[in-house]
Structures are given as C-alpha cells and as structure tokens.
PDB file of C-alpha atoms and ligand atoms in Angstrom:
ATOM      1  CA  MET A 166      52.376  94.682  53.288  1.00 94.00           C
ATOM      2  CA  LEU A 167      52.299  96.973  50.286  1.00 97.00           C
ATOM      3  CA  CYS A 168      54.004 100.146  51.295  1.00 97.00           C
ATOM      4  CA  THR A 169      54.858 103.262  49.350  1.00 97.00           C
ATOM      5  CA  ILE A 170      57.511 105.713  50.411  1.00 96.00           C
ATOM      6  CA  LEU A 171      56.956 109.333  49.485  1.00 95.00           C
ATOM      7  CA  GLY A 172      59.697 111.851  49.914  1.00 93.00           C
ATOM      8  CA  ALA A 173      61.467 114.631  48.103  1.00 92.00           C
ATOM      9  CA  PRO A 174      64.708 113.907  46.271  1.00 86.00           C
ATOM     10  CA  GLY A 175      67.311 113.834  49.039  1.00 84.00           C
ATOM     11  CA  ALA A 176      64.857 112.975  51.819  1.00 90.00           C
ATOM     12  CA  GLY A 177      66.494 109.572  52.244  1.00 88.00           C
ATOM     13  CA  LYS A 178      63.921 107.444  50.471  1.00 90.00           C
ATOM     14  CA  GLY A 179      66.459 105.055  48.945  1.00 89.00           C
ATOM     15  CA  THR A 180      68.225 104.386  52.248  1.00 89.00           C
ATOM     16  CA  GLN A 181      64.951 103.903  54.103  1.00 93.00           C
ATOM     17  CA  ALA A 182      63.561 101.640  51.375  1.00 94.00           C
ATOM     18  CA  LEU A 183      66.596  99.353  51.809  1.00 93.00           C
ATOM     19  CA  PHE A 184      66.034  99.359  55.566  1.00 93.00           C
ATOM     20  CA  LEU A 185      62.357  98.402  55.205  1.00 94.00           C
ATOM     21  CA  LYS A 186      63.215  95.735  52.642  1.00 94.00           C
ATOM     22  CA  ASP A 187      65.384  93.995  55.247  1.00 92.00           C
ATOM     23  CA  LYS A 188      62.782  94.501  57.984  1.00 92.00           C
ATOM     24  CA  LEU A 189      59.755  93.335  56.014  1.00 93.00           C
ATOM     25  CA  GLY A 190      61.429  90.820  53.708  1.00 94.00           C
ATOM     26  CA  VAL A 191      59.680  92.170  50.631  1.00 96.00           C
ATOM     27  CA  PRO A 192      61.246  93.529  47.429  1.00 97.00           C
ATOM     28  CA  ILE A 193      61.706  97.172  46.521  1.00 96.00           C
ATOM     29  CA  ILE A 194      60.013  98.193  43.325  1.00 96.00           C
ATOM     30  CA  ALA A 195      61.646 101.312  41.973  1.00 92.00           C
ATOM     31  CA  THR A 196      59.827 102.775  38.996  1.00 90.00           C
ATOM     32  CA  GLY A 197      63.024 104.072  37.426  1.00 86.00           C
ATOM     33  CA  ASN A 198      64.497 100.557  37.302  1.00 89.00           C
ATOM     34  CA  LEU A 199      61.247  99.076  35.998  1.00 90.00           C
ATOM     35  CA  LEU A 200      61.186 101.581  33.157  1.00 89.00           C
ATOM     36  CA  ARG A 201      64.779 100.819  32.203  1.00 87.00           C
ATOM     37  CA  ASP A 202      64.181  97.052  32.322  1.00 90.00           C
ATOM     38  CA  ALA A 203      60.993  97.294  30.272  1.00 88.00           C
ATOM     39  CA  MET A 204      62.734  99.273  27.565  1.00 86.00           C
ATOM     40  CA  LYS A 205      65.599  96.775  27.430  1.00 88.00           C
ATOM     41  CA  ALA A 206      63.229  93.789  27.257  1.00 86.00           C
ATOM     42  CA  GLU A 207      61.575  95.220  24.128  1.00 83.00           C
ATOM     43  CA  THR A 208      58.117  94.059  25.103  1.00 86.00           C
ATOM     44  CA  GLU A 209      54.999  95.743  23.699  1.00 87.00           C
ATOM     45  CA  LEU A 210      54.778  97.795  26.891  1.00 86.00           C
ATOM     46  CA  GLY A 211      58.486  98.569  26.729  1.00 87.00           C
ATOM     47  CA  LYS A 212      58.127  99.885  23.191  1.00 89.00           C
ATOM     48  CA  SER A 213      55.221 102.140  24.164  1.00 88.00           C
ATOM     49  CA  ILE A 214      57.296 103.517  27.028  1.00 85.00           C
ATOM     50  CA  LYS A 215      60.285 104.076  24.773  1.00 86.00           C
ATOM     51  CA  ASP A 216      58.083 105.933  22.255  1.00 87.00           C
ATOM     52  CA  ALA A 217      56.719 108.160  25.015  1.00 83.00           C
ATOM     53  CA  MET A 218      60.199 108.934  26.341  1.00 80.00           C
ATOM     54  CA  ASN A 219      61.721 109.491  22.908  1.00 82.00           C
ATOM     55  CA  SER A 220      58.988 111.975  22.067  1.00 82.00           C
ATOM     56  CA  GLY A 221      60.128 113.974  25.087  1.00 75.00           C
ATOM     57  CA  HIS A 222      56.897 113.463  27.001  1.00 77.00           C
ATOM     58  CA  LEU A 223      56.323 112.028  30.439  1.00 78.00           C
ATOM     59  CA  VAL A 224      55.413 108.367  30.376  1.00 84.00           C
ATOM     60  CA  PRO A 225      51.580 108.286  30.638  1.00 89.00           C
ATOM     61  CA  ASP A 226      50.104 107.236  33.995  1.00 92.00           C
ATOM     62  CA  ASP A 227      48.325 104.192  32.545  1.00 91.00           C
ATOM     63  CA  LEU A 228      51.588 102.754  31.188  1.00 91.00           C
ATOM     64  CA  ILE A 229      53.338 103.224  34.524  1.00 93.00           C
ATOM     65  CA  VAL A 230      50.432 101.653  36.401  1.00 95.00           C
ATOM     66  CA  ASP A 231      50.425  98.747  33.957  1.00 93.00           C
ATOM     67  CA  LEU A 232      54.148  98.245  34.490  1.00 93.00           C
ATOM     68  CA  VAL A 233      53.958  98.385  38.297  1.00 96.00           C
ATOM     69  CA  SER A 234      50.906  96.122  38.551  1.00 96.00           C
ATOM     70  CA  LYS A 235      52.550  93.493  36.327  1.00 94.00           C
ATOM     71  CA  ARG A 236      55.566  93.565  38.611  1.00 95.00           C
ATOM     72  CA  LEU A 237      53.378  93.333  41.731  1.00 97.00           C
ATOM     73  CA  ALA A 238      51.680  90.232  40.300  1.00 97.00           C
ATOM     74  CA  GLU A 239      55.004  88.355  40.387  1.00 96.00           C
ATOM     75  CA  GLU A 240      55.674  85.612  42.921  1.00 97.00           C
ATOM     76  CA  ASP A 241      58.191  87.496  45.062  1.00 96.00           C
ATOM     77  CA  CYS A 242      55.600  90.221  45.766  1.00 97.00           C
ATOM     78  CA  LYS A 243      53.027  87.878  47.258  1.00 95.00           C
ATOM     79  CA  ASN A 244      53.728  89.244  50.756  1.00 95.00           C
ATOM     80  CA  GLY A 245      53.900  92.816  49.534  1.00 96.00           C
ATOM     81  CA  ALA A 246      56.496  95.238  48.305  1.00 97.00           C
ATOM     82  CA  ILE A 247      57.985  98.644  48.902  1.00 97.00           C
ATOM     83  CA  LEU A 248      57.181 101.124  46.176  1.00 96.00           C
ATOM     84  CA  ASP A 249      59.820 103.749  45.524  1.00 92.00           C
ATOM     85  CA  GLY A 250      58.923 106.575  43.152  1.00 86.00           C
ATOM     86  CA  PHE A 251      55.340 105.416  42.729  1.00 94.00           C
ATOM     87  CA  PRO A 252      52.575 106.569  42.771  1.00 96.00           C
ATOM     88  CA  ARG A 253      53.844 109.917  41.623  1.00 92.00           C
ATOM     89  CA  THR A 254      50.480 111.385  40.663  1.00 93.00           C
ATOM     90  CA  LEU A 255      46.953 111.208  42.042  1.00 95.00           C
ATOM     91  CA  ALA A 256      45.813 109.349  38.899  1.00 95.00           C
ATOM     92  CA  GLN A 257      48.483 106.683  39.507  1.00 96.00           C
ATOM     93  CA  ALA A 258      47.474 106.368  43.167  1.00 97.00           C
ATOM     94  CA  GLU A 259      43.789 105.949  42.352  1.00 96.00           C
ATOM     95  CA  ALA A 260      44.514 103.443  39.587  1.00 97.00           C
ATOM     96  CA  ILE A 261      46.852 101.185  41.604  1.00 96.00           C
ATOM     97  CA  ASP A 262      44.466 101.151  44.557  1.00 95.00           C
ATOM     98  CA  LYS A 263      41.885  99.420  42.343  1.00 96.00           C
ATOM     99  CA  ILE A 264      44.327  96.609  41.498  1.00 96.00           C
ATOM    100  CA  PHE A 265      46.759  96.385  44.419  1.00 96.00           C
ATOM    101  CA  PRO A 266      45.606  98.620  47.295  1.00 96.00           C
ATOM    102  CA  VAL A 267      48.498 100.282  49.108  1.00 97.00           C
ATOM    103  CA  ASP A 268      48.424  99.474  52.850  1.00 96.00           C
ATOM    104  CA  ILE A 269      50.655 102.253  54.123  1.00 97.00           C
ATOM    105  CA  ALA A 270      51.992 105.412  52.548  1.00 97.00           C
ATOM    106  CA  ILE A 271      54.958 106.780  54.452  1.00 97.00           C
ATOM    107  CA  SER A 272      55.881 110.356  53.746  1.00 96.00           C
ATOM    108  CA  ILE A 273      59.434 111.169  54.801  1.00 96.00           C
ATOM    109  CA  GLU A 274      59.371 114.885  55.476  1.00 95.00           C
ATOM    110  CA  VAL A 275      62.450 117.067  55.407  1.00 94.00           C
ATOM    111  CA  SER A 276      62.457 120.853  55.008  1.00 94.00           C
ATOM    112  CA  ASP A 277      63.404 122.243  51.607  1.00 93.00           C
ATOM    113  CA  GLU A 278      66.404 124.046  53.114  1.00 89.00           C
ATOM    114  CA  GLU A 279      67.676 120.797  54.610  1.00 89.00           C
ATOM    115  CA  ILE A 280      67.131 118.985  51.292  1.00 89.00           C
ATOM    116  CA  ILE A 281      69.156 121.595  49.454  1.00 86.00           C
ATOM    117  CA  SER A 282      72.003 121.241  51.915  1.00 81.00           C
ATOM    118  CA  ARG A 283      71.818 117.441  51.818  1.00 80.00           C
ATOM    119  CA  LEU A 284      71.895 117.221  48.050  1.00 80.00           C
ATOM    120  CA  THR A 285      75.266 118.869  48.005  1.00 76.00           C
ATOM    121  CA  GLY A 286      77.618 116.036  48.804  1.00 79.00           C
ATOM    122  CA  ARG A 287      75.318 113.177  48.030  1.00 80.00           C
ATOM    123  CA  GLU A 288      76.889 109.930  46.853  1.00 88.00           C
ATOM    124  CA  ILE A 289      75.389 106.778  45.378  1.00 90.00           C
ATOM    125  CA  CYS A 290      76.658 103.208  44.958  1.00 93.00           C
ATOM    126  CA  THR A 291      77.223 102.321  41.312  1.00 91.00           C
ATOM    127  CA  LYS A 292      75.994  98.787  41.940  1.00 94.00           C
ATOM    128  CA  CYS A 293      73.300  98.536  44.650  1.00 92.00           C
ATOM    129  CA  GLN A 294      72.161 102.204  44.573  1.00 88.00           C
ATOM    130  CA  ALA A 295      72.653 102.648  48.318  1.00 91.00           C
ATOM    131  CA  THR A 296      72.985 106.348  49.058  1.00 87.00           C
ATOM    132  CA  TYR A 297      75.516 108.102  51.249  1.00 89.00           C
ATOM    133  CA  HIS A 298      76.509 111.628  52.104  1.00 84.00           C
ATOM    134  CA  VAL A 299      80.024 112.874  52.637  1.00 83.00           C
ATOM    135  CA  GLU A 300      78.953 114.647  55.817  1.00 80.00           C
ATOM    136  CA  TYR A 301      75.740 113.103  57.185  1.00 79.00           C
ATOM    137  CA  ASN A 302      76.151 109.465  56.219  1.00 86.00           C
ATOM    138  CA  PRO A 303      79.666 108.707  55.026  1.00 92.00           C
ATOM    139  CA  THR A 304      80.877 105.278  53.971  1.00 94.00           C
ATOM    140  CA  SER A 305      83.303 103.561  56.385  1.00 95.00           C
ATOM    141  CA  VAL A 306      85.953 103.487  53.667  1.00 94.00           C
ATOM    142  CA  PRO A 307      85.880 106.583  51.439  1.00 92.00           C
ATOM    143  CA  GLY A 308      84.643 105.736  47.943  1.00 92.00           C
ATOM    144  CA  ILE A 309      83.550 102.169  48.784  1.00 95.00           C
ATOM    145  CA  CYS A 310      79.973 101.023  49.427  1.00 96.00           C
ATOM    146  CA  ASP A 311      79.424  99.610  52.951  1.00 96.00           C
ATOM    147  CA  ARG A 312      76.683  97.345  51.677  1.00 95.00           C
ATOM    148  CA  CYS A 313      78.238  95.647  48.672  1.00 96.00           C
ATOM    149  CA  GLY A 314      81.835  96.864  48.347  1.00 96.00           C
ATOM    150  CA  ALA A 315      81.333  98.488  44.951  1.00 96.00           C
ATOM    151  CA  MET A 316      82.539 101.977  44.077  1.00 95.00           C
ATOM    152  CA  ILE A 317      80.423 104.958  44.996  1.00 93.00           C
ATOM    153  CA  THR A 318      80.104 108.029  42.890  1.00 90.00           C
ATOM    154  CA  ARG A 319      79.178 111.650  43.523  1.00 81.00           C
ATOM    155  CA  ARG A 320      75.733 112.589  42.279  1.00 71.00           C
ATOM    156  CA  ASN A 321      75.628 115.222  39.652  1.00 65.00           C
ATOM    157  CA  ASP A 322      72.441 117.070  40.543  1.00 58.00           C
ATOM    158  CA  ASP A 323      73.874 119.400  43.154  1.00 60.00           C
ATOM    159  CA  ASP A 324      73.032 122.688  41.525  1.00 69.00           C
ATOM    160  CA  ARG A 325      70.865 124.726  43.883  1.00 76.00           C
ATOM    161  CA  GLU A 326      68.526 126.100  41.244  1.00 81.00           C
ATOM    162  CA  ILE A 327      67.912 122.661  39.748  1.00 82.00           C
ATOM    163  CA  VAL A 328      67.244 121.238  43.201  1.00 84.00           C
ATOM    164  CA  LYS A 329      64.794 124.064  43.981  1.00 87.00           C
ATOM    165  CA  GLU A 330      62.920 123.407  40.734  1.00 88.00           C
ATOM    166  CA  ARG A 331      62.732 119.709  41.472  1.00 87.00           C
ATOM    167  CA  LEU A 332      61.319 120.482  44.919  1.00 92.00           C
ATOM    168  CA  VAL A 333      58.577 122.687  43.465  1.00 93.00           C
ATOM    169  CA  ILE A 334      57.598 119.893  41.069  1.00 91.00           C
ATOM    170  CA  TYR A 335      57.807 117.330  43.847  1.00 91.00           C
ATOM    171  CA  HIS A 336      55.448 119.264  46.135  1.00 94.00           C
ATOM    172  CA  SER A 337      52.895 120.013  43.425  1.00 94.00           C
ATOM    173  CA  GLU A 338      52.758 116.345  42.373  1.00 92.00           C
ATOM    174  CA  THR A 339      52.884 114.823  45.821  1.00 93.00           C
ATOM    175  CA  GLU A 340      50.445 116.916  47.850  1.00 95.00           C
ATOM    176  CA  PRO A 341      47.379 115.373  46.099  1.00 96.00           C
ATOM    177  CA  VAL A 342      48.865 111.874  46.536  1.00 97.00           C
ATOM    178  CA  LYS A 343      49.411 112.514  50.255  1.00 97.00           C
ATOM    179  CA  LYS A 344      45.880 113.862  50.606  1.00 97.00           C
ATOM    180  CA  HIS A 345      44.560 110.732  48.876  1.00 97.00           C
ATOM    181  CA  TYR A 346      46.197 108.435  51.427  1.00 97.00           C
ATOM    182  CA  GLU A 347      45.351 110.729  54.307  1.00 97.00           C
ATOM    183  CA  ASP A 348      41.662 110.515  53.355  1.00 97.00           C
ATOM    184  CA  LEU A 349      41.974 106.722  53.336  1.00 97.00           C
ATOM    185  CA  GLY A 350      43.617 106.790  56.789  1.00 97.00           C
ATOM    186  CA  LYS A 351      46.787 105.239  55.354  1.00 97.00           C
ATOM    187  CA  LEU A 352      49.230 108.113  55.561  1.00 97.00           C
ATOM    188  CA  LYS A 353      52.086 108.020  58.064  1.00 97.00           C
ATOM    189  CA  ILE A 354      54.352 111.009  58.434  1.00 96.00           C
ATOM    190  CA  VAL A 355      57.978 110.334  59.301  1.00 96.00           C
ATOM    191  CA  VAL A 356      60.011 113.418  60.049  1.00 95.00           C
ATOM    192  CA  GLY A 357      63.460 112.828  58.575  1.00 92.00           C
ATOM    193  CA  GLN A 358      66.174 113.000  61.238  1.00 89.00           C
ATOM    194  CA  LYS A 359      69.818 113.985  60.988  1.00 83.00           C
ATOM    195  CA  GLU A 360      70.956 110.498  61.917  1.00 84.00           C
ATOM    196  CA  VAL A 361      69.867 107.737  59.539  1.00 86.00           C
ATOM    197  CA  ALA A 362      69.324 105.351  62.481  1.00 90.00           C
ATOM    198  CA  ASP A 363      66.859 107.774  64.091  1.00 92.00           C
ATOM    199  CA  THR A 364      64.798 107.924  60.910  1.00 93.00           C
ATOM    200  CA  GLN A 365      64.949 104.118  60.706  1.00 93.00           C
ATOM    201  CA  ARG A 366      63.490 103.881  64.186  1.00 94.00           C
ATOM    202  CA  LEU A 367      60.540 106.054  63.104  1.00 94.00           C
ATOM    203  CA  MET A 368      60.130 104.014  59.907  1.00 94.00           C
ATOM    204  CA  ALA A 369      59.970 100.788  61.930  1.00 94.00           C
ATOM    205  CA  GLU A 370      57.329 102.370  64.149  1.00 93.00           C
ATOM    206  CA  ALA A 371      55.304 103.480  61.111  1.00 93.00           C
ATOM    207  CA  VAL A 372      55.062  99.938  59.741  1.00 92.00           C
ATOM    208  CA  GLY A 373      54.705  98.370  63.193  1.00 91.00           C
ATOM    209  CA  VAL A 374      57.870  96.297  63.340  1.00 89.00           C
ATOM    210  CA  LYS A 375      60.443  96.089  66.095  1.00 86.00           C
ATOM    211  CA  TYR A 376      63.525  98.219  65.717  1.00 84.00           C
ATOM    212  CA  ASP A 377      66.880  96.832  66.723  1.00 77.00           C
ATOM    213  CA  ASN A 378      69.971  98.674  65.729  1.00 61.00           C
ATOM    214  CA  ASN A 379      72.046  96.058  63.922  1.00 54.00           C
TER     215      ASN A 379
HETATM  216 ZN1  LIG B1109      76.584  99.051  47.003  1.00 84.01          ZN
END
C-alpha cells in the first residue's frame, strides 16, 4: 500500500508515520531525508538539488518527483511505502500518480490554534526522529527517547508568528493536493486527537488494519 500522510507541521505526522510503518511493514520515505542523502551522495541528481538549494530557490517539482520515484523503485518498497512530506504540491501529486499511484492519502487535521499550542513544547529524538511533547506526549524518562534511547532535543521553531506563517503556506499548498485525492476517491480525513493512541486508532481504521494498543 502506497500511502501519503498530509498534515500541518505539528499535526503529528511523524508519530503517525512511525505507527503505520509498524502496522503495514513498509518503509517511511521522508522527502527531507531523501534530499539530504542525495546531496551527500553527490550523484547527478544530488548536484542538481544542491544547485537549486544553494541558489535559494525551492527544489523544482520534477527533481523531487525523480528522487521519490527512484526511492520507490527500490526492493524494500515493493509492498508500498509511507510518504511523509510528499507530494507537497499538486504538480508533484499528478506526476507521482503517473509512475507510482498513491493508494490512500490521509490528511491529519488539527485546528491552527491547536497546532500553535502544540508546537510550543515540541521535542524530537536526535537519532530516530520520533516526536514528543512535554505536555501531550512526554517521554517516560525526561530527555530520553522511548523508542531508541537516544537523547531528545527541544525543537527551535516555537515562535508563534513563524508557526502562523508556516500554516498559511501549508494550507495554500495542501488544499489542491487534498482536492486531487478527494476527486480520485482516495482521501481519508483523520481528525487529530489529544491522545496519540486515539489518533492511531483512527489511522488504523483509515488504512483498514486492526488496531491493538501495544
Ligand atoms: Zn529515538
């Protein structure tokens, strides 16, 4: 199953992607990581991406699609994957559907006010990128990742105005992508809950797998 998770920064995409990865047994493909790896590998594609980034521009859609489709062609994606941070634009969505059609697009929906409050106090694992929140989803041992035992660190993007700007950009980019999948009958809306486990239950329902809380 090829699944994409849409959601504003702070909606819990990372946490839910990890949950689905365990449930579905398919890898997570996070565009941010792919971009970093490609630039390090110094391939032709990596160099083009580096040029685009160094010039201060957004990486063009066709380069991103190229990068993601190459990754999806790898052996470990033969049963599908979870896309995190992709497709970000309508052009990306239309292009990937011609190569690797997305089966389900899950939009995790959380109100902007809630996002703003969540993003204050957000923490991330320095190793496995699992996300936590000092109030809503704390680690069992303060400062230590429950998943892998590495150190967690406070995220630095807590400023309200910056968060508001990011939300405006998020909505303007994502609405056409959502509409695209809605028209194809592939959009599932998951309303983000206060408790992570409650959102997980809805995620399991969206992809049609059994939910057991362990
Ligand atoms: Zn970790």
